[in-house]
């Protein structure tokens, strides 16, 4: 956990909830932890601070960068990434049936738990904090952005939705229904995949190109349709998906979905 | 003898049971044989895909003259100091150990198409049922008067990665402030269309890093325009103002000759003097393609767009830089893509496996300056006439820094991906 400590260096203080933030919560005396938690609550509700408090509404906008892969809130399901319902206090890599990288499972096994501090460090530089993570997000540089996003995550992942009526239920968009209805042929998918694996590695390694193995069918199909219909922008992927039909997309989803990360 | 699949064999070999390699030879008798000439992006990919997908039903032999392979793609990044030479050099060991491919380290001298046999430089013969020819390019030395294989020791081409790349790097690193660099760019068609201009960007990067503001780079180009021209010229203005001059044929009027002794490049307009002169001559398919009668008057080999099968011999396939691939550029990505189509067709021929319609794609990334990457790419389909582009894209001028950095990081990821796809894991 020494690495966690170094990750929290050089941060800007953002208000009273930042007392002792250089020390991860689980290293602090419990009273300090409680104090900082109360301060965090204060920061969310007080407007008379010298510096801006964490803004969950702004965080909700920043969350758009996460939405393609992560669902949040009651009824959230696993997608490309694990769902974020009940995130705070959860052990890393612990959701059953989600295909984590071995790196994330190992960190969870070693005791990594998602808190204000660990999320902050992870979101700042995901691949530095959990080397080998399959999350292809590059990182959020600004402390204020991370504070706002985490404030939103804290509210939206609350298992009691009544406490936050303004948080929408996760959307489960019905995209690619025709492809979803098909049973993809994994052999055909393996053939088609030869075009994909020039960049996307079958091992699940993500060196600048996202990992696409082990995704749920719905998430895979949605991603390809999002590129095909230019909802998600990426020149190569828009080009690659332009000529893919439903049968091909279903086959690719079946093939890549069947591969476990190493 | 217990039959084990190549995949299983790979697991055993990985566990250290290397002695199992011997029986594999013995079992090769009677199985259909595929021989691949050339272990580059095309040939090595084809070998791996046939071995991987055919189990132990096909005997695969890969003939390659060099013991290791240094990729041409990313060799410019070595010149610019972004990569080590080792990081762009790959071993054939995994193809042999994990895929059961027989890797023959030797020079294929000739192809006897009637006897279906490859003659090696040492006189030995390797028989085939299907042959995949992937020799890459040969340089047409006299396309630039005064240039020759000997001259390349003074004016390196470095258009085949290896010792020539190291030579160019040494000469680049020896440049002193005020000394001049001249590049003679190649005419179409040639390997890696954006390559010369990415290379010039790397030259400029090295000069800029050293603060050598008195050194200039001049490109003498036989072409009136070049790949990603607007992107490169925008990048050069931004990162290296006044450092790079590009002259097309309407300005220089024609390249008359080069003189290695004096470092001069003679054109109709003027004589250019370089302390480092990089001459990239015209190109043709690797020599063995022509000597086997596979190349046409263009110097390259005509193929069937649906299968990569040679137009002159049904038992032979030609892939990569040596073939005429319609709208596809000559690139490592293209060769890798064509190899998969050829591998499927070969399996269909020999073991009657299912053959799906051919699909081709290509993307070429180029680095202009640190974290300023650009890309161009397309998808292709086979038509009766040629491999034809169906959709394409290119980076835009004026893109923000974050996009360019993402493009560069993507190219690094692609390099890891494609080299794994070529050489196995």
XYZ file of C-alpha atoms in Angstrom, chain A residues 138 141 187-188 190-192 194-195 197-199 201 205 207-209 234-236 239-244 248, chain B residues 49 333 336 340 344 356-357 359-361 375 378-379 390-394 406 409-410 413-414 416-418 421:
54
model
C -6.209 7.406 -19.569
C -5.552 15.065 -14.313
C -16.088 -19.716 -35.338
C -17.182 -17.017 -37.746
C -12.795 -16.022 -34.757
C -12.309 -15.563 -38.495
C -13.579 -11.983 -38.391
C -8.301 -11.538 -37.336
C -9.006 -7.953 -38.412
C -6.332 -8.585 -33.265
C -3.866 -6.610 -35.361
C -4.417 -3.970 -32.673
C -4.451 -8.164 -28.036
C -3.339 -6.445 -22.464
C -1.016 -0.937 -24.204
C -2.691 2.133 -25.644
C -5.406 0.077 -27.374
C -12.932 6.999 -33.306
C -11.750 7.072 -36.897
C -10.392 3.549 -37.011
C -14.186 2.691 -40.352
C -13.897 -0.901 -39.144
C -17.563 -1.139 -38.148
C -18.973 0.656 -41.195
C -19.415 -2.561 -43.157
C -20.241 -4.961 -40.318
C -20.913 -10.360 -38.038
C -2.291 -18.401 -38.948
C -0.386 -3.694 -41.681
C -0.505 -8.805 -42.128
C -4.751 -13.860 -43.173
C -7.464 -19.085 -45.146
C -14.979 -16.913 -45.738
C -15.079 -13.857 -48.002
C -11.618 -8.749 -45.877
C -8.689 -6.385 -45.841
C -7.766 -3.359 -43.781
C -2.946 8.244 -39.026
C -9.003 2.235 -45.002
C -10.973 -0.946 -45.409
C -14.603 0.649 -49.423
C -14.142 3.321 -46.745
C -11.265 5.424 -45.525
C -10.219 8.021 -42.978
C -7.331 10.367 -42.238
C -3.954 9.627 -28.178
C -0.308 6.139 -27.857
C -2.637 4.134 -30.066
C -0.475 -0.154 -28.696
C -0.856 -1.212 -32.314
C 2.505 -4.386 -29.502
C -0.636 -5.877 -31.014
C 0.618 -6.476 -34.539
C -0.086 -11.178 -34.140
